[in-house]
Coordinates of C-alpha atoms in Angstrom, one line a residue:
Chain A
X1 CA -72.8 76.5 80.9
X2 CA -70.8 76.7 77.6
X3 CA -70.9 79.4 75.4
X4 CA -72.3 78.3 72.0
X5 CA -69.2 78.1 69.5
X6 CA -69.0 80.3 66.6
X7 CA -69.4 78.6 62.8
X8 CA -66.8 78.9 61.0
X9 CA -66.7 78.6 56.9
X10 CA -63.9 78.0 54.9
X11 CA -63.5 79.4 51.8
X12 CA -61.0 77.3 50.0
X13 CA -61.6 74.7 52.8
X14 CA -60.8 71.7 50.0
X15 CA -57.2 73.4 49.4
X16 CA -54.0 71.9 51.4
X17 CA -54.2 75.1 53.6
X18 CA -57.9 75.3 53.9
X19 CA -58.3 71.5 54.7
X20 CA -55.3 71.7 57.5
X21 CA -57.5 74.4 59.1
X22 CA -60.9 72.7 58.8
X23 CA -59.1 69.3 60.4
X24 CA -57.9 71.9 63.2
X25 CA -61.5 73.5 64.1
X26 CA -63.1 70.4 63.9
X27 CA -60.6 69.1 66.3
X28 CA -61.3 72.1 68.5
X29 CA -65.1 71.3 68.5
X30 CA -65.9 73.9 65.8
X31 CA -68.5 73.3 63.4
X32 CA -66.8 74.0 59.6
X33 CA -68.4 74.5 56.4
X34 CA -66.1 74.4 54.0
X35 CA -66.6 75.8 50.2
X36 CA -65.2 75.5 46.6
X37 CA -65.7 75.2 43.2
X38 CA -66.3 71.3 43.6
X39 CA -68.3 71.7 46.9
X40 CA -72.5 71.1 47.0
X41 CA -72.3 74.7 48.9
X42 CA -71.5 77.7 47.7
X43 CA -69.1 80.1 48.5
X44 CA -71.6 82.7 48.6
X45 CA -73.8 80.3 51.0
X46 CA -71.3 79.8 53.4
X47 CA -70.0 83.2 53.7
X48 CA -73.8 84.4 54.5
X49 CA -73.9 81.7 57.0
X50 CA -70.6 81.6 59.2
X51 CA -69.9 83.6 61.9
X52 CA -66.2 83.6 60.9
X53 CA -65.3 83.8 57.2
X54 CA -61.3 82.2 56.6
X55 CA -60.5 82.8 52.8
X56 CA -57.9 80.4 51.7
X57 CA -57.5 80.7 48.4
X58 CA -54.3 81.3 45.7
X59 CA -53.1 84.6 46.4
X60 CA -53.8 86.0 42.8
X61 CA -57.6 85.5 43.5
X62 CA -57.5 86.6 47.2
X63 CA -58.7 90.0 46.3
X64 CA -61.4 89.3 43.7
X65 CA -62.8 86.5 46.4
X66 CA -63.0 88.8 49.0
X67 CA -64.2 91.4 46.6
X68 CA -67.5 89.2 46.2
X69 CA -67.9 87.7 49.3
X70 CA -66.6 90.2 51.7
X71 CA -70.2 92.5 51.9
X72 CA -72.1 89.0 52.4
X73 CA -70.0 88.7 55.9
X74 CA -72.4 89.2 59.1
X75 CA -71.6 92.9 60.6
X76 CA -71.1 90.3 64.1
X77 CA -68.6 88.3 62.3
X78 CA -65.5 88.0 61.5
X79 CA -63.6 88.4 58.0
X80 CA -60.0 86.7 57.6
X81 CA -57.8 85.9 55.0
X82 CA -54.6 83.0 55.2
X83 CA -52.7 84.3 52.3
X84 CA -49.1 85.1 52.0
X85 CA -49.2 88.6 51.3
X86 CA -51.5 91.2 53.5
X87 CA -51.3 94.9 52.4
X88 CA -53.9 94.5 49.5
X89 CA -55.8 91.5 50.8
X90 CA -56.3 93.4 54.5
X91 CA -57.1 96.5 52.5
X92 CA -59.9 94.7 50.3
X93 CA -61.6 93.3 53.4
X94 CA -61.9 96.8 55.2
X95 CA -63.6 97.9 52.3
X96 CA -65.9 95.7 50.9
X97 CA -67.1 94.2 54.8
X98 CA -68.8 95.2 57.6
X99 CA -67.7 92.5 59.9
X100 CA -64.2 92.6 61.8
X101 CA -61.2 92.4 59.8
X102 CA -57.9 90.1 60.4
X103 CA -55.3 89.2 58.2
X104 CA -53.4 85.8 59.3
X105 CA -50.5 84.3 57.6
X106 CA -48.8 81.0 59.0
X107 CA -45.5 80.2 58.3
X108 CA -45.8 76.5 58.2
X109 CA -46.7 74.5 55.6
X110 CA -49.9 71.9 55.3
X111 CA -47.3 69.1 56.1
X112 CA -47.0 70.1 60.0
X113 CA -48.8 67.9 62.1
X114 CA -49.3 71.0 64.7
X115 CA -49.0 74.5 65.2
X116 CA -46.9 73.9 68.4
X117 CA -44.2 76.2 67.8
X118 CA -45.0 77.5 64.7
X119 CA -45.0 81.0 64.3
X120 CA -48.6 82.7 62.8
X121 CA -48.6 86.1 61.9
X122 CA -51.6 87.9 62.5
X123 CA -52.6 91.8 61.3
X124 CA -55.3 93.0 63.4
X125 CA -57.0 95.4 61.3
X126 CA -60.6 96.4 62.5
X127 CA -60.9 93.7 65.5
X128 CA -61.9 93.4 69.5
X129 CA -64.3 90.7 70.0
X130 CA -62.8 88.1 67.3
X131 CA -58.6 89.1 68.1
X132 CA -59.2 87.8 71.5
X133 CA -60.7 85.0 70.5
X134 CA -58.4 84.4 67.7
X135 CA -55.1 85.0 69.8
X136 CA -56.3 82.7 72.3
X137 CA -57.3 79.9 70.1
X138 CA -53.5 79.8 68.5
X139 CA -51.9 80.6 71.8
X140 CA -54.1 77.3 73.3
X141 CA -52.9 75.8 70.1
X142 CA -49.2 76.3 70.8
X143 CA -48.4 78.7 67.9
X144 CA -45.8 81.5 68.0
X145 CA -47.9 84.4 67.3
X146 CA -46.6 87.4 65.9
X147 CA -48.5 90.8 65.3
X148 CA -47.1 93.1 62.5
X149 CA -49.0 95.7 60.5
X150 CA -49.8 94.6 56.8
X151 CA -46.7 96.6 55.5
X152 CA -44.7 95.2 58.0
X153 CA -45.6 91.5 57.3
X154 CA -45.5 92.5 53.5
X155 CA -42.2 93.6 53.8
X156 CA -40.5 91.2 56.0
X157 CA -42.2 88.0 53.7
X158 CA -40.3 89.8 50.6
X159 CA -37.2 88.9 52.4
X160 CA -37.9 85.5 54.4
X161 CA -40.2 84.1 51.4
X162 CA -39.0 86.0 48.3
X163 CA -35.3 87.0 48.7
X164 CA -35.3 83.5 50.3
X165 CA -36.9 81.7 47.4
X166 CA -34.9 83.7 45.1
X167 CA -31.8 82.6 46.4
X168 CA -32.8 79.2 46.3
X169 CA -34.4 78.5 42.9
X170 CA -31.3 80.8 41.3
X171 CA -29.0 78.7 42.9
X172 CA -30.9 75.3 41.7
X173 CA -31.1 76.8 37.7
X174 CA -27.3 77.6 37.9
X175 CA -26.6 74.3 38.9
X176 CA -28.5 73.3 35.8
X177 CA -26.7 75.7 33.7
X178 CA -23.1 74.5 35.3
X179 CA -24.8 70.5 34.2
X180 CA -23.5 69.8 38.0
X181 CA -25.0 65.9 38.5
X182 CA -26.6 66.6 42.1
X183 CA -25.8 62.6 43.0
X184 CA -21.9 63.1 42.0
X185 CA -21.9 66.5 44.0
X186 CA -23.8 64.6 47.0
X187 CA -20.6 62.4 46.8
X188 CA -18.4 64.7 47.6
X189 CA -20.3 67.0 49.3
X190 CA -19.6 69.1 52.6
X191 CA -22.1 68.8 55.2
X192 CA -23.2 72.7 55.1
X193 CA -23.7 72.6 50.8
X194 CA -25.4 68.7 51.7
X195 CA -27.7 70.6 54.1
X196 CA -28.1 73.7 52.1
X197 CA -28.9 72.2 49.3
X198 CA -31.7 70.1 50.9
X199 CA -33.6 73.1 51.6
X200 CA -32.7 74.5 48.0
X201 CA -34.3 71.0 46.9
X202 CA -37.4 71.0 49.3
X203 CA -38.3 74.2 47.4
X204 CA -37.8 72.9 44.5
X205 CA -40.5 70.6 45.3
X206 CA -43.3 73.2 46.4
X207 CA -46.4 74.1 44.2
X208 CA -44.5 76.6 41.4
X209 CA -47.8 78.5 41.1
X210 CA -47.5 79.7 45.3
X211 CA -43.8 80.6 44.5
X212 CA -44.8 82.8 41.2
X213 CA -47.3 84.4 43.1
X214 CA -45.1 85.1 46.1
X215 CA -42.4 86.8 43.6
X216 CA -44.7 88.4 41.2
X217 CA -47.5 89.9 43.4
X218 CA -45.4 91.0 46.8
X219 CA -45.3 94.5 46.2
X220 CA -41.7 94.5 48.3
X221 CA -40.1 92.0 46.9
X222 CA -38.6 94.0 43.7
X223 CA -36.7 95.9 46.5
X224 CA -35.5 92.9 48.5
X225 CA -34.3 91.2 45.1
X226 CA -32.4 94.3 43.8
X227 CA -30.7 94.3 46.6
X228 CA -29.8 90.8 46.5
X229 CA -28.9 91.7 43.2
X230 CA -26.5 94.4 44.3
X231 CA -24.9 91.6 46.5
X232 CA -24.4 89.3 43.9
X233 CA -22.9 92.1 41.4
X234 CA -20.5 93.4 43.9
X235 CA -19.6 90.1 45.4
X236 CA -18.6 89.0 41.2
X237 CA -16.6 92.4 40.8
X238 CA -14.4 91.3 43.8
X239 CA -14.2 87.8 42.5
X240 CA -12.9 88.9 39.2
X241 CA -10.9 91.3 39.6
X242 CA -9.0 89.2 42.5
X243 CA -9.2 91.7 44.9
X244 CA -8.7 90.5 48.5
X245 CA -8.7 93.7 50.9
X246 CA -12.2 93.8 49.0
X247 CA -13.6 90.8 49.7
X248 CA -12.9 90.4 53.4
X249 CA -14.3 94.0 53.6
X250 CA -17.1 92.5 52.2
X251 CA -17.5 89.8 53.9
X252 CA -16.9 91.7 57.0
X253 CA -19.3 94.1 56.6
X254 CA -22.1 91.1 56.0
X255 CA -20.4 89.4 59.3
X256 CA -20.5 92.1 61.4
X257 CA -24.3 92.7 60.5
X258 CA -25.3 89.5 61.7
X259 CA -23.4 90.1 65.5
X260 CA -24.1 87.8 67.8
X261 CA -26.7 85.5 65.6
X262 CA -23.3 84.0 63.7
X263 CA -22.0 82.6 66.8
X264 CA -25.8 81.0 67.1
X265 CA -26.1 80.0 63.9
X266 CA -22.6 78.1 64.6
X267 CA -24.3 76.1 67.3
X268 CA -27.3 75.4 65.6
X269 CA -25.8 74.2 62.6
X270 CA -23.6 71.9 64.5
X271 CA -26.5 70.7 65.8
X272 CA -28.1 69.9 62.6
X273 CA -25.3 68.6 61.3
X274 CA -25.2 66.2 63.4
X275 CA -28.3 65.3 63.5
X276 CA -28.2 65.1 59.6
X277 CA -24.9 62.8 60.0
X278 CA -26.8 60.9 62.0
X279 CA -29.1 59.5 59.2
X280 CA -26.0 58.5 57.0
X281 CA -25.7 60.1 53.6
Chain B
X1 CA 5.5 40.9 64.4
X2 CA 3.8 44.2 63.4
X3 CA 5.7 46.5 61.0
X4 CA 7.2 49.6 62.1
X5 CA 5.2 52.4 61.5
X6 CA 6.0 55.6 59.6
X7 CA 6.6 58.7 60.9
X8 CA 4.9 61.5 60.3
X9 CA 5.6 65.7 59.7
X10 CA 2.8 67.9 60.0
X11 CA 3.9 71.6 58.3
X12 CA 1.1 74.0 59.4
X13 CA 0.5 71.4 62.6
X14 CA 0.2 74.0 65.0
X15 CA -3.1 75.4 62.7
X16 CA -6.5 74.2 63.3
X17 CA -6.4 71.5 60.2
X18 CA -3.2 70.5 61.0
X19 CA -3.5 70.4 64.7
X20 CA -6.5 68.1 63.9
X21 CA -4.4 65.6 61.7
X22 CA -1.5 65.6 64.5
X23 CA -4.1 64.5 67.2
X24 CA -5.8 62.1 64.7
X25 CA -2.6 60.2 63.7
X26 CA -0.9 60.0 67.4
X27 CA -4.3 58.7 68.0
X28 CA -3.7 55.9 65.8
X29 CA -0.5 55.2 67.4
X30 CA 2.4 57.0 65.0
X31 CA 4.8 59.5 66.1
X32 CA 4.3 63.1 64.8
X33 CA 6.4 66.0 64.3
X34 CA 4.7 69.3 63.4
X35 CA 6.7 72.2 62.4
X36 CA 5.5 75.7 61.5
X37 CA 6.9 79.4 62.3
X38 CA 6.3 79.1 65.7
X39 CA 8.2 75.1 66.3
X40 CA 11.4 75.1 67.6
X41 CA 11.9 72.0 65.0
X42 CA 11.8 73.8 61.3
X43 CA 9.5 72.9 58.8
X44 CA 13.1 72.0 56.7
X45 CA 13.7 69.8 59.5
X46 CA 10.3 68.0 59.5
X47 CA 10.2 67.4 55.9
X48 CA 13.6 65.7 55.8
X49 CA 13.3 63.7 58.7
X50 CA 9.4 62.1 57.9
X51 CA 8.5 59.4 56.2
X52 CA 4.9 61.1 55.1
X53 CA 5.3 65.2 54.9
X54 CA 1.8 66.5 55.1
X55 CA 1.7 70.5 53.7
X56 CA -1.8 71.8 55.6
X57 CA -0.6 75.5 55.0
X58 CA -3.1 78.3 54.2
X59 CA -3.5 78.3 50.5
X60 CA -2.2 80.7 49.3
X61 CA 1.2 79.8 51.1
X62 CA 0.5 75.9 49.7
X63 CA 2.8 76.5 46.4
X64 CA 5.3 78.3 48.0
X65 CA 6.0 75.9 50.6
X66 CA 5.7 72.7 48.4
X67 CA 8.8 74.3 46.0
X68 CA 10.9 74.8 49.0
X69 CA 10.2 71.6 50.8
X70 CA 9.2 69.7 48.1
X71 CA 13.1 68.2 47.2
X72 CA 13.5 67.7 50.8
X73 CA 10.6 64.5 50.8
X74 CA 12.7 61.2 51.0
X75 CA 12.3 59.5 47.6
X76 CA 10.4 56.1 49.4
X77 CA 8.4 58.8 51.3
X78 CA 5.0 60.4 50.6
X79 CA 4.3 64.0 50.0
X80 CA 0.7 65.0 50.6
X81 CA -1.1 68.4 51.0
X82 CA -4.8 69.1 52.3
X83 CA -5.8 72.5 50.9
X84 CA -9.4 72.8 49.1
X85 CA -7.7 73.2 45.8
X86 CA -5.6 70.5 44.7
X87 CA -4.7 71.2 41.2
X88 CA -2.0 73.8 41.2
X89 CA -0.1 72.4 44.9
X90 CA -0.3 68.6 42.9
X91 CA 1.2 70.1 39.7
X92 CA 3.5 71.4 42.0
X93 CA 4.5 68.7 44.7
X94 CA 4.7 66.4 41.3
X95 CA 7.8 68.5 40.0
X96 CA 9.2 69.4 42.6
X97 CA 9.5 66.0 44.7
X98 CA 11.0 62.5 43.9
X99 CA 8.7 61.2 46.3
X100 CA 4.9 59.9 45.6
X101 CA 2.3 62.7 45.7
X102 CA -1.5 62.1 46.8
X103 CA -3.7 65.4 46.8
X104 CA -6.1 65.2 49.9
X105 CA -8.9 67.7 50.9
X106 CA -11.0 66.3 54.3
X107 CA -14.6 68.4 53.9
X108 CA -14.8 68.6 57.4
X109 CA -14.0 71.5 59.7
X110 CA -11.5 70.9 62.8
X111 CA -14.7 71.1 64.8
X112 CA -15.6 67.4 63.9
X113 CA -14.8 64.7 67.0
X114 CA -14.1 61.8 64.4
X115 CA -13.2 61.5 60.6
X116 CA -16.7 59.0 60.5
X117 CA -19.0 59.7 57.3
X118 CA -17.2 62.5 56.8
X119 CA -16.1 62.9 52.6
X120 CA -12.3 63.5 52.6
X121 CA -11.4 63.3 48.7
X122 CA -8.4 61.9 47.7
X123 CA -5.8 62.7 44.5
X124 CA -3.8 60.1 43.8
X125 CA -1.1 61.6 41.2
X126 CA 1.9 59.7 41.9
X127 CA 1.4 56.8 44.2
X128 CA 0.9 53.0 45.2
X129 CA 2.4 52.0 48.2
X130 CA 1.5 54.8 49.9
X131 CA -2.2 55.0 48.7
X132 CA -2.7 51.8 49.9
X133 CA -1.5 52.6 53.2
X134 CA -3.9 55.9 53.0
X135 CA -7.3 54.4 51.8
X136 CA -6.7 51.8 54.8
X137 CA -6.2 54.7 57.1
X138 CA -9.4 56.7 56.0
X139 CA -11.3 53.5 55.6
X140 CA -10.5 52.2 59.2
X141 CA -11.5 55.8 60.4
X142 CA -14.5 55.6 58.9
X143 CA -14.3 58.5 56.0
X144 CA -16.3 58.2 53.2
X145 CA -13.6 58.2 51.0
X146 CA -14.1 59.9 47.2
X147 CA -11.5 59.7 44.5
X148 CA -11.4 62.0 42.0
X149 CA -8.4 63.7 40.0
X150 CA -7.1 67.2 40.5
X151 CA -9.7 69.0 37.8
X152 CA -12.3 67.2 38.9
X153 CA -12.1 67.8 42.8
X154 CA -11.2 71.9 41.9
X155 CA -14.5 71.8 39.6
X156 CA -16.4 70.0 42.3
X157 CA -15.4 72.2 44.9
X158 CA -15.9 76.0 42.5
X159 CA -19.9 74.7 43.3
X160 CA -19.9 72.7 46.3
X161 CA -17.6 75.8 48.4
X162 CA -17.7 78.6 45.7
X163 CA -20.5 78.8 44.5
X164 CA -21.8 78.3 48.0
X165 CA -20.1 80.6 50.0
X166 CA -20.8 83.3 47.2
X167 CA -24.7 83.0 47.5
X168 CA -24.8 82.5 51.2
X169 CA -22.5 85.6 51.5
X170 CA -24.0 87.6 49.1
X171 CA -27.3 86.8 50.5
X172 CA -26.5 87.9 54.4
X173 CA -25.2 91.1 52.5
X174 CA -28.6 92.2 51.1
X175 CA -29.7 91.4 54.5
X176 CA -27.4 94.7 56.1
X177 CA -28.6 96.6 52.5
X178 CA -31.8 95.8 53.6
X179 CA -31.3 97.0 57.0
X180 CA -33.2 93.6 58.1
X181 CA -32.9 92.8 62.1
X182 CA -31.8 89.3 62.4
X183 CA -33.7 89.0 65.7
X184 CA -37.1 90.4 64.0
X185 CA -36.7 88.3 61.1
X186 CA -36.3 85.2 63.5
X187 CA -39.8 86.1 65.1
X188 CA -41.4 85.9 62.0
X189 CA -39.6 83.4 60.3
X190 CA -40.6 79.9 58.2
X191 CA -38.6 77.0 58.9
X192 CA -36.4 76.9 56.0
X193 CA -35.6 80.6 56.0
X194 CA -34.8 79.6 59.7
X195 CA -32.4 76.7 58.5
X196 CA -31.4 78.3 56.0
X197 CA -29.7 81.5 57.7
X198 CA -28.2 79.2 60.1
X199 CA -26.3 78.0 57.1
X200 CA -25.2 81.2 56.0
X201 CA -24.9 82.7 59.4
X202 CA -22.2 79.5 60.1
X203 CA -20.5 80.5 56.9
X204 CA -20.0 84.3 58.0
X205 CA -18.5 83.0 61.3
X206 CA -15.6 81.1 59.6
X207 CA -12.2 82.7 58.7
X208 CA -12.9 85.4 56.3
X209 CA -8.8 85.0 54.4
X210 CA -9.7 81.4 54.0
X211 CA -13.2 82.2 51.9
X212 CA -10.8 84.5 50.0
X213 CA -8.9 82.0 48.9
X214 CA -11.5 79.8 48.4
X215 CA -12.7 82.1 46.1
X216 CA -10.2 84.1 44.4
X217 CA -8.2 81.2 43.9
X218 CA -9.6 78.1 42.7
X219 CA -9.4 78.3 38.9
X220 CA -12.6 77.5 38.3
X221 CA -14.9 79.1 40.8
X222 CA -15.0 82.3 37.7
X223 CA -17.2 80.0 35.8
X224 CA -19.4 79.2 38.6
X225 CA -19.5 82.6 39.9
X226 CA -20.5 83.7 36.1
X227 CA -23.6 80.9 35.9
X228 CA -25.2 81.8 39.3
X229 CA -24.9 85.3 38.5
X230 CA -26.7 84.3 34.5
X231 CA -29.3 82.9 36.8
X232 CA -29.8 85.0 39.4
X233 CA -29.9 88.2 36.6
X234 CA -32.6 86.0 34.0
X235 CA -34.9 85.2 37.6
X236 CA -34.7 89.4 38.4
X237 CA -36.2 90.1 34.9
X238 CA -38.7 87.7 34.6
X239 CA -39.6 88.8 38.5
X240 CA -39.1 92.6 37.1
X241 CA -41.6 91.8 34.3
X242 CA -43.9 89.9 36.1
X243 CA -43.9 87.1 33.8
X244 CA -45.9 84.2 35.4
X245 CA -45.3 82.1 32.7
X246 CA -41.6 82.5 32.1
X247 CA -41.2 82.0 36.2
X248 CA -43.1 78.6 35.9
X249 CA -40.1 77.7 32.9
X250 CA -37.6 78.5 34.8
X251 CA -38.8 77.4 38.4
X252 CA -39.4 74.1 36.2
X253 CA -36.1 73.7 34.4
X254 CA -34.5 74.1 37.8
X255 CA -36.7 71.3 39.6
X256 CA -36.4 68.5 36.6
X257 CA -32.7 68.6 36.7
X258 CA -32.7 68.0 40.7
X259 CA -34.8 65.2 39.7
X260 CA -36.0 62.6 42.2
X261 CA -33.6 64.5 44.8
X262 CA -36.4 67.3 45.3
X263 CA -38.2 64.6 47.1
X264 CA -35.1 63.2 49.2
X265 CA -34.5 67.0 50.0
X266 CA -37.8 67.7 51.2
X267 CA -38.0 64.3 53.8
X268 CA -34.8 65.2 54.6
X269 CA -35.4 68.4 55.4
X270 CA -38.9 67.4 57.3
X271 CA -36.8 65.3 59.6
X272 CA -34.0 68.9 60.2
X273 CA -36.8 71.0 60.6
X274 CA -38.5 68.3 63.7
X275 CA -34.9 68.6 64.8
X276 CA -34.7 72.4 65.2
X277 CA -38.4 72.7 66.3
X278 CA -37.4 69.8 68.8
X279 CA -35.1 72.3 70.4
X280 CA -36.8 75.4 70.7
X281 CA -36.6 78.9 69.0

């Protein structure tokens, strides 16, 4: 016979995030109450009732969510959180709940139509019963799982989201600044600024409220951007004052740092390339 | 009865570009000399024996070779270079030949099979016989063929390479400041941060003198340079000062000028990321 499945609620569950995961546990056989401000239940109600508690909220009111639901979370359950940042979330749940604690980030967006692949980050913080469960519900699921402490999630997300993001948006505004006409420039692109720029663009095209957040409450990312900062600064000083022997020093230095991953990154993008060609322009 | 075709001198044609161009025009049935320091045949030789001289020289040696072979090109002959800056070596095949002058740049790398979808952008300063026979040739080979004049295609190309190169440079950079593992990153990586240092890992695998030039010599990557760094500075302080609002401005300037490309970018970019998932991590 069966075990009976645990209930799972969904705080946030009428969110792009929150719904993806309520279609996946229903899909899984789970029974899913999901909660929000527009919702007949209350987050309150469902957090009392479900044996696991997701919170899926903006990360600017993760903490104050989990702040007032957190002690309502049965001392059986489980108590997780799908935000982008996890040192202060995680932190918050230990605190205010006596269930178990995990903090879960996945790195795919609500467009995916699996996990397949997909890597999910997962901080184990007070958990036996409910990590096994979970790890085996994302393995069955196909998901690249990745454990990291909170710190090391927090940190790492400062450089793959916000250095990232950075990067991109910065690039976007000068483009602005320059008044470069993005359909003129697709004219006579090259396939890496063509390809480049398409993921500058899908950025672009994300909720700006997610990528504020990101920047502004990841407490690692003013290191990550300083030191894109530095980059930048040096790189211009070289640039203007004309100095080769400097530059390919430079550029060295950043080459050699990557190793082998250049030579993969060759192949890959060749790949895409063509694949990208493929389409037409 | 078909005409007979002209002959062609490659200077460089022992380099990657140049090798390229030998292949692709024997290919097409013409008879090529290439000359360089290495060729028993002299690139004095070449020049005064073809009926189309093409310079595909490193840049910084483009001017220097154009004003000694320059006088050598047969007055009913063409004179043509392919370097990624075309104002300076066009100003100076213009005085120093009698012959007609096209600037070409191909934005392809030698790894390419064929010359098919691929922009090659064509300066026409002096020409009409010749450009004729050109477009035909690029056309038939199935180039998407962009005109543009000297200014235009070194203004283009201080964004499209410049300003490229600089951010994807500067970015892998921060990454060894940051003492970020490119194989750690990888495990925990989104999608686009994925694609995205496939981009700039491709870029740091390239020949580090010809980025130089790219850089420190095109005229007008200085301005480029200058508005990415404005940008990148103005995004630090509003991320310094925590200003939500001020990030939601400029994340919003940026997006409105891509315009309806933001959603092109992000289908597009759907369809690489399938692609890369497609193959594995």
């Amino acid at each position: 016979m069966a075990e009976k499945k645990p209930s799972i609620g969904i705080i946030g569950g009428t969110g792009k995030t929150g719904g993806w995961f309520a279609r996946f546990f229903e899909k899984a056989g789970y029974t899913v109450k999901v909660a929000s401000r527009s919702t007949s239940l209350t987050p309150k109600e469902v957090a009392s009732a479900s044996d696991v508690v997701i919170i899926s909220v903006p990360i600017a009111d993760t903490v104050p969510v989990i702040t007032e639901l957190g002690p309502l979370v049965k001392k059986g359950g489980l108590l997780m959180d799908l935000t982008s940042i996890k040192k202060e979330p995680v932190a918050a749940m230990l605190s205010c709940a006596k269930s178990e604690v995990i903090g879960c980030h996945p790195m795919f967006g609500p467009g995916v139509s699996s996990m397949k692949g997909q890597a999910v980050i997962v901080c184990s913080a007070r958990s036996k019963k409910w990590k096994a469960w979970l790890v085996k519900l994302l393995k069955d699921a196909g998901a690249n799982l990745q454990e990291a402490t909170p710190e090391e999630h927090d940190r790492m997300m400062a450089v793959i989201q916000g250095m990232m993001h950075f990067s991109s948006i910065a690039f976007c505004h000068a483009l602005k600044e320059l008044d470069v006409n993005i359909n003129e420039a697709m004219r006579f692109t090259s396939p890496v600024f063509q390809l480049s720029l398409y993921m500058n663009g899908r950025i672009l095209n994300q909720d700006p409220k997610l990528y504020a957040d990101i920047e502004l409450l990841n407490p690692f990312v003013k290191e990550s951007v300083e030191a894109y900062m530095n980059s930048v600064s040096r790189l211009s000083g070289i640039i203007e004052s004309k100095d080769e022997q400097a530059f390919l020093q430079y550029f060295g230095a950043a080459a050699k740092h990557l190793g082998n991953f250049r030579i993969k990154a060759e192949q890959e993008s060749d790949h895409l390339i063509e694949q990208m060609n493929g389409r037409g322009r």
